[in-house]
């Protein structure tokens, strides 16, 4: 095993046990060799037999058994094994971490949050005694645990935005509710994530309410005549794909708003959104696409595609500047009588992002973007 010849090591352990009936203590070692060689099911069987033979089981072995069961997606057994490992040794960070991830994958959100909290506290107690690569590794793992805790802990969310646009083209007289359009606008959205069903291992379900309005000409005050309300649900059905669909009831507030139903599909892919380890300069790129359909009169389709790319710089902790940021936009709208909703644009600009730092258990729950760009 010292030379990574795990297959040969497993065979040698098997031969030793065949020659000596009292050599069952080698089951655990063979299990590790088999696991390293990619034979996870056989490794599980060796560990189970070790336990069934009532041989001594250390906290380390319980932790390894938990990891094997997690790889096989047998979360009940894996969580039980990790719990045994932490009962034997309360400072087993890896066991708490493994238990937390398995609980999250099994949608036991409250338990997962508590396990992540235990792991985070152990990282905090251990990090002052580490140096070099070990310290960097533990700090990164602690940050990852805080990010997962933050996702599990989310119930309420909010977003506020304001966009000021100076163009010579006509401005729409109503507030656009799907995909960005050439309208100076202000808006706010509040989301609520129900317990249990709201977050299921990366799949998300939210209830939201929002209000938006166009800004008045040459002013930061909003035009009350365009004040629009909306109430709806948003669903992210895939854990590993950033795609969301929403269904929203639009309700009229201002005279130039509408009563309608809006069905949206939104997807994005990002590269370099977060700072790579030990990098002060890196490439950022993002693609975003949206399709929206207004179900009642006035019925219309909206298609929107946007790409952004540029170098990002770590200004200070939790502050990132992306400049120059190139941007390309294509938007199409059916039933677009005034032509404002259909356009192609290219541009260049800059974006400053400020993120929340790491707290005891949470990290990056909010961010602030300040951007300016010139498009034509």
XYZ file of C-alpha atoms in Angstrom:
376
model
C 0.000 0.000 0.000
C 2.975 2.280 0.569
C 3.624 2.294 -3.180
C -0.085 2.652 -4.044
C -0.347 -0.951 -5.317
C -3.737 -1.349 -3.672
C -4.842 -4.325 -5.759
C -1.764 -6.332 -4.786
C -2.162 -5.300 -1.141
C -5.780 -6.496 -1.087
C -4.716 -9.838 -2.556
C -1.997 -10.238 0.072
C -4.462 -9.535 2.878
C -6.842 -12.089 1.371
C -4.113 -14.724 1.219
C -3.141 -14.071 4.837
C -6.742 -14.497 6.006
C -7.119 -17.706 3.966
C -4.008 -19.135 5.589
C -4.895 -18.055 9.131
C -8.471 -18.133 10.451
C -7.401 -15.806 13.253
C -6.331 -13.064 10.852
C -9.759 -11.437 10.605
C -8.253 -8.261 12.001
C -6.944 -7.740 8.453
C -10.483 -7.180 7.161
C -10.321 -3.469 7.818
C -6.952 -3.117 6.085
C -8.236 -5.050 3.080
C -11.308 -2.814 3.037
C -9.122 0.283 2.804
C -7.020 -1.294 0.030
C -10.150 -2.258 -1.883
C -11.613 1.213 -1.481
C -8.407 2.845 -2.724
C -8.483 0.442 -5.679
C -11.998 1.588 -6.575
C -13.896 -1.471 -5.303
C -16.261 0.357 -2.955
C -18.878 -2.389 -2.606
C -16.231 -4.949 -1.636
C -14.770 -2.477 0.852
C -18.204 -2.057 2.408
C -18.605 -5.848 2.757
C -15.234 -6.148 4.500
C -16.143 -3.418 6.970
C -19.549 -4.948 7.641
C -17.969 -8.334 8.285
C -15.450 -6.734 10.638
C -18.350 -5.279 12.639
C -20.375 -8.514 12.525
C -17.409 -10.503 13.830
C -17.516 -8.163 16.851
C -13.931 -7.092 16.312
C -12.853 -3.816 17.927
C -14.031 -0.791 15.936
C -12.093 2.428 16.390
C -13.408 5.912 15.807
C -11.217 6.127 12.700
C -12.801 2.994 11.262
C -16.303 4.294 11.954
C -15.326 7.433 10.089
C -13.974 5.444 7.130
C -17.097 3.274 7.117
C -19.248 6.421 7.061
C -17.329 7.715 4.046
C -17.744 4.406 2.179
C -21.491 4.341 2.845
C -21.743 7.950 1.719
C -20.074 7.036 -1.577
C -22.723 4.339 -2.013
C -25.482 6.838 -1.112
C -26.527 4.726 1.859
C -27.002 7.754 4.054
C -28.793 6.085 6.980
C -25.842 3.774 7.555
C -23.299 6.483 6.791
C -24.814 8.983 9.219
C -25.034 6.321 11.922
C -21.375 5.410 11.417
C -20.258 9.053 11.499
C -22.260 9.558 14.695
C -20.426 6.598 16.256
C -17.100 8.126 15.181
C -17.895 11.480 16.810
C -19.177 9.744 19.961
C -15.784 8.063 20.366
C -13.769 11.158 19.504
C -15.586 14.478 19.819
C -12.847 16.341 17.950
C -13.098 14.318 14.730
C -13.577 17.178 12.268
C -13.731 14.963 9.187
C -16.461 12.786 10.748
C -18.600 15.821 11.603
C -18.018 17.195 8.109
C -18.906 13.896 6.433
C -22.002 13.523 8.603
C -23.119 17.058 7.723
C -22.813 16.502 3.973
C -24.665 13.193 4.138
C -27.438 14.728 6.239
C -27.732 17.537 3.691
C -27.889 15.073 0.796
C -30.564 13.136 2.690
C -32.511 16.410 3.215
C -32.100 16.399 7.010
C -31.456 20.116 6.965
C -31.669 20.874 10.695
C -29.313 18.014 11.584
C -26.923 18.997 8.792
C -26.789 22.580 10.014
C -25.919 21.418 13.546
C -23.199 19.097 12.234
C -21.685 21.847 10.094
C -21.714 24.128 13.158
C -19.809 21.480 15.172
C -17.246 21.100 12.392
C -16.832 24.882 12.079
C -16.203 25.235 15.810
C -13.580 22.477 15.657
C -11.857 24.195 12.723
C -11.799 27.422 14.736
C -10.200 25.629 17.702
C -7.634 23.837 15.519
C -6.501 26.488 13.023
C -4.335 28.530 15.459
C -2.052 25.500 15.843
C -1.553 24.868 12.115
C 0.826 26.401 9.606
C 1.494 26.310 5.886
C -0.501 23.996 3.647
C -2.366 22.383 6.528
C -3.621 25.760 7.729
C -4.670 26.752 4.201
C -6.491 23.436 3.696
C -8.400 23.701 6.983
C -9.270 27.362 6.352
C -10.728 26.473 2.944
C -12.716 23.567 4.408
C -14.051 25.833 7.147
C -15.122 28.411 4.557
C -16.878 25.681 2.558
C -18.694 24.538 5.700
C -19.816 28.121 6.407
C -21.166 28.464 2.872
C -23.169 25.248 3.257
C -24.456 26.351 6.660
C -25.564 29.635 5.108
C -27.521 27.829 2.384
C -29.206 25.592 4.945
C -29.964 28.508 7.250
C -31.678 30.701 4.651
C -35.367 31.432 5.201
C -35.797 35.038 4.062
C -34.092 36.834 1.220
C -34.217 40.307 -0.266
C -32.933 42.105 -3.331
C -33.027 45.829 -4.107
C -31.783 47.323 -7.354
C -31.655 50.622 -9.193
C -30.588 51.090 -12.797
C -30.029 54.517 -14.300
C -29.856 54.627 -18.108
C -29.209 57.695 -20.238
C -30.267 57.131 -23.835
C -31.824 59.189 -26.593
C -34.306 56.457 -27.553
C -37.945 56.586 -26.368
C -38.505 55.220 -22.872
C -41.231 52.649 -22.227
C -44.211 54.010 -20.362
C -44.705 50.784 -18.375
C -42.356 48.941 -16.039
C -40.890 45.850 -17.722
C -41.188 42.762 -15.506
C -39.186 40.198 -17.517
C -35.570 40.400 -18.690
C -33.729 43.734 -18.533
C -34.913 46.377 -20.967
C -33.770 49.916 -21.794
C -35.653 51.458 -18.907
C -34.272 53.305 -15.856
C -35.878 51.324 -13.088
C -35.985 50.653 -9.348
C -37.302 47.494 -7.743
C -37.311 45.241 -4.705
C -38.078 41.578 -4.133
C -38.586 39.634 -0.885
C -38.394 35.836 -0.842
C -39.452 33.239 1.706
C -38.092 29.690 1.645
C -40.414 27.173 3.339
C -38.796 24.673 5.731
C -37.922 21.196 4.414
C -39.289 21.658 0.885
C -37.517 24.988 0.356
C -34.021 23.499 0.191
C -33.368 19.882 -0.785
C -29.654 19.328 -1.392
C -29.254 22.209 -3.824
C -32.795 22.140 -5.194
C -34.669 25.256 -4.122
C -38.251 26.470 -3.851
C -39.161 30.041 -2.901
C -42.259 32.186 -2.570
C -41.670 35.814 -3.525
C -43.324 39.204 -3.706
C -41.918 42.148 -5.611
C -42.578 45.710 -6.644
C -40.905 47.783 -9.352
C -41.334 51.072 -11.163
C -39.634 53.185 -13.786
C -37.621 56.197 -12.722
C -38.802 59.628 -13.708
C -36.876 61.502 -16.403
C -33.582 62.950 -15.144
C -34.443 61.922 -11.598
C -33.934 59.168 -9.056
C -37.584 59.378 -7.998
C -39.864 56.630 -9.269
C -42.867 57.162 -11.500
C -45.901 56.144 -9.429
C -47.943 55.591 -12.581
C -45.670 52.640 -13.513
C -45.646 50.998 -10.072
C -46.087 47.244 -10.638
C -46.626 44.434 -8.122
C -46.024 40.707 -8.386
C -46.532 37.577 -6.263
C -45.215 34.187 -7.295
C -43.198 31.034 -6.776
C -39.711 30.155 -8.058
C -38.283 26.659 -8.408
C -34.727 25.448 -8.994
C -35.298 21.773 -9.881
C -31.664 20.715 -10.386
C -28.933 20.762 -7.756
C -25.983 21.147 -10.126
C -27.534 23.336 -12.854
C -28.314 26.996 -12.248
C -31.737 26.964 -13.886
C -34.880 28.436 -12.360
C -38.466 28.688 -13.458
C -41.064 30.961 -11.911
C -44.774 31.608 -12.184
C -45.922 35.034 -11.070
C -49.213 36.842 -10.780
C -48.657 40.448 -11.810
C -51.069 42.866 -10.196
C -51.780 46.439 -11.160
C -50.858 49.265 -8.775
C -50.119 52.295 -10.941
C -52.237 53.315 -13.918
C -49.481 52.214 -16.338
C -49.023 48.721 -14.891
C -50.818 45.476 -15.744
C -52.734 42.470 -14.457
C -51.216 39.379 -16.036
C -49.535 36.011 -15.454
C -45.792 35.752 -16.169
C -43.998 32.441 -16.679
C -40.194 32.754 -16.744
C -37.268 30.407 -17.414
C -33.815 31.617 -16.333
C -30.421 29.927 -16.607
C -26.835 31.027 -16.175
C -23.322 29.657 -16.231
C -20.416 31.338 -14.449
C -16.652 31.054 -14.479
C -14.476 32.828 -11.926
C -17.343 34.346 -9.963
C -15.463 33.642 -6.732
C -11.776 34.254 -6.197
C -9.620 31.190 -6.968
C -7.309 30.081 -4.198
C -4.143 32.210 -3.915
C -5.008 34.249 -7.023
C -5.099 38.051 -7.106
C -6.062 38.296 -10.793
C -8.300 35.855 -12.661
C -10.721 35.665 -15.560
C -14.432 36.207 -14.969
C -17.064 35.111 -17.482
C -20.828 34.769 -17.289
C -23.585 33.752 -19.658
C -27.253 34.359 -18.869
C -30.384 33.469 -20.785
C -34.072 34.037 -20.099
C -37.368 33.247 -21.784
C -40.590 34.741 -20.486
C -44.210 34.374 -21.538
C -47.085 36.627 -20.540
C -50.108 34.326 -20.446
C -52.914 36.925 -20.539
C -53.481 40.014 -22.671
C -51.257 41.511 -23.734
C -49.745 38.092 -24.605
C -46.081 38.257 -25.579
C -42.822 36.311 -25.560
C -39.491 37.638 -24.297
C -36.072 36.188 -25.158
C -32.934 37.602 -23.598
C -29.261 36.553 -23.818
C -26.299 38.244 -22.182
C -22.575 37.497 -21.981
C -19.952 39.184 -19.815
C -16.200 38.639 -19.643
C -13.216 40.446 -18.147
C -10.328 40.227 -15.696
C -11.148 40.371 -11.994
C -8.869 41.826 -9.342
C -8.897 41.187 -5.604
C -8.963 44.765 -4.351
C -9.114 43.981 -0.612
C -10.728 41.192 1.403
C -14.222 40.446 0.064
C -13.993 43.187 -2.583
C -13.539 42.315 -6.260
C -13.159 44.727 -9.182
C -13.822 43.486 -12.717
C -12.486 45.909 -15.338
C -12.662 46.174 -18.270
C -15.791 44.046 -18.470
C -17.006 43.387 -22.004
C -20.716 42.793 -22.460
C -22.928 41.574 -25.285
C -26.742 41.609 -25.177
C -29.516 40.350 -27.433
C -33.188 40.841 -26.578
C -36.291 40.011 -28.602
C -39.914 40.670 -27.754
C -43.040 39.732 -29.637
C -45.924 42.171 -29.943
C -43.358 44.962 -29.559
C -45.210 47.862 -31.122
C -42.822 50.643 -30.099
C -39.676 48.558 -30.763
C -38.133 49.329 -27.393
C -38.106 45.695 -26.260
C -36.048 44.324 -29.185
C -32.378 45.246 -29.548
C -28.736 44.074 -29.840
C -25.967 45.783 -27.902
C -22.228 45.613 -27.245
C -20.427 47.489 -24.517
C -17.663 47.832 -22.000
C -17.734 48.724 -18.315
C -16.633 47.901 -14.805
C -18.165 46.160 -11.808
C -17.278 46.437 -8.126
C -18.592 43.633 -5.910
C -18.536 43.743 -2.105
C -19.351 40.491 -0.309
C -20.147 39.701 3.283
C -17.110 38.307 5.070
C -16.900 35.141 7.124
C -18.699 35.162 10.468
C -18.806 32.420 13.090
C -21.053 30.084 11.106
C -21.988 31.978 7.929
C -20.321 33.576 4.924
C -21.302 35.486 1.790
C -25.013 35.715 2.510
C -25.175 39.058 0.729
C -23.285 41.113 -1.821
C -23.457 44.598 -3.300
C -22.736 45.268 -6.975
C -21.877 48.752 -8.205
C -21.406 48.909 -11.954
C -21.184 51.314 -14.862
C -21.030 50.485 -18.540
C -21.225 52.070 -21.960
C -23.193 50.184 -24.607
C -24.048 50.896 -28.228
